[in-house]
Amino acid sequence: MDKLLTNFIRALRNAEVRVSTSDTLDAMHAVELVGYRDRALLKNSLSLVLPKTAAEKAAFDVCFEKFF
């Protein structure tokens, strides 16, 4: 598994974003498709599969900005 993505998901969980195993697999597939080169594309892709509520989306945005 991708160590960078694993650490990001750990940061999300610490920020109270519920990330299930299937969400993690979806995120892995998204990263396989878009890669890490285009930061905006990566953020948009991961934001489609990881946060589920408005509060989680806000936490995701903060974590993403700090992490990447």
Coordinates of C-alpha atoms in Angstrom, one line a residue:
M1 CA 0.0 0.0 0.0
D2 CA 1.1 3.6 -0.7
K3 CA 2.7 4.9 2.5
L4 CA 1.9 8.5 1.6
L5 CA -1.8 7.8 1.2
T6 CA -1.8 5.6 4.3
N7 CA -0.4 8.5 6.4
F8 CA -2.9 10.9 4.9
I9 CA -5.8 8.6 5.8
R10 CA -4.4 8.3 9.3
A11 CA -4.4 12.2 9.5
L12 CA -8.0 12.2 8.3
R13 CA -9.0 9.7 10.9
N14 CA -7.3 11.8 13.6
A15 CA -9.3 14.7 12.4
E16 CA -12.6 12.8 12.9
V17 CA -13.1 11.9 9.2
R18 CA -14.6 8.4 9.1
V19 CA -12.6 6.5 6.5
S20 CA -13.6 2.8 6.0
T21 CA -11.5 0.1 4.5
S22 CA -13.6 0.3 1.3
D23 CA -13.0 4.1 1.3
T24 CA -9.3 3.5 1.5
L25 CA -9.4 1.1 -1.4
D26 CA -11.4 3.7 -3.4
A27 CA -8.8 6.3 -2.5
M28 CA -6.0 3.9 -3.6
H29 CA -7.7 3.4 -7.0
A30 CA -8.1 7.2 -7.4
V31 CA -4.4 7.8 -6.7
E32 CA -3.5 5.0 -9.2
L33 CA -5.5 6.9 -11.8
V34 CA -4.5 10.5 -11.2
G35 CA -1.2 10.2 -9.4
Y36 CA 0.4 12.8 -7.2
R37 CA 1.7 15.2 -9.8
D38 CA -1.4 17.4 -10.2
R39 CA -2.3 18.6 -6.7
A40 CA -5.7 20.0 -7.6
L41 CA -6.7 16.8 -9.5
L42 CA -5.5 14.7 -6.6
K43 CA -7.5 16.8 -4.1
N44 CA -10.7 16.7 -6.2
S45 CA -10.4 12.9 -6.7
L46 CA -9.8 12.1 -3.1
S47 CA -12.5 14.5 -2.0
L48 CA -15.0 12.5 -4.0
V49 CA -14.3 9.2 -2.2
L50 CA -13.2 10.1 1.4
P51 CA -15.4 12.7 3.1
K52 CA -19.1 12.1 3.3
T53 CA -20.6 15.1 5.2
A54 CA -20.0 18.8 5.1
A55 CA -18.1 18.7 8.3
E56 CA -15.9 15.9 7.0
K57 CA -15.3 17.8 3.8
A58 CA -14.1 20.9 5.8
A59 CA -11.8 18.6 7.8
F60 CA -10.6 17.0 4.6
D61 CA -9.7 20.4 3.1
V62 CA -7.7 21.4 6.1
C63 CA -5.9 18.1 6.3
F64 CA -5.1 18.1 2.6
E65 CA -3.7 21.6 2.7
K66 CA -1.5 20.7 5.7
F67 CA -0.5 17.3 4.3
F68 CA 0.2 18.0 0.7

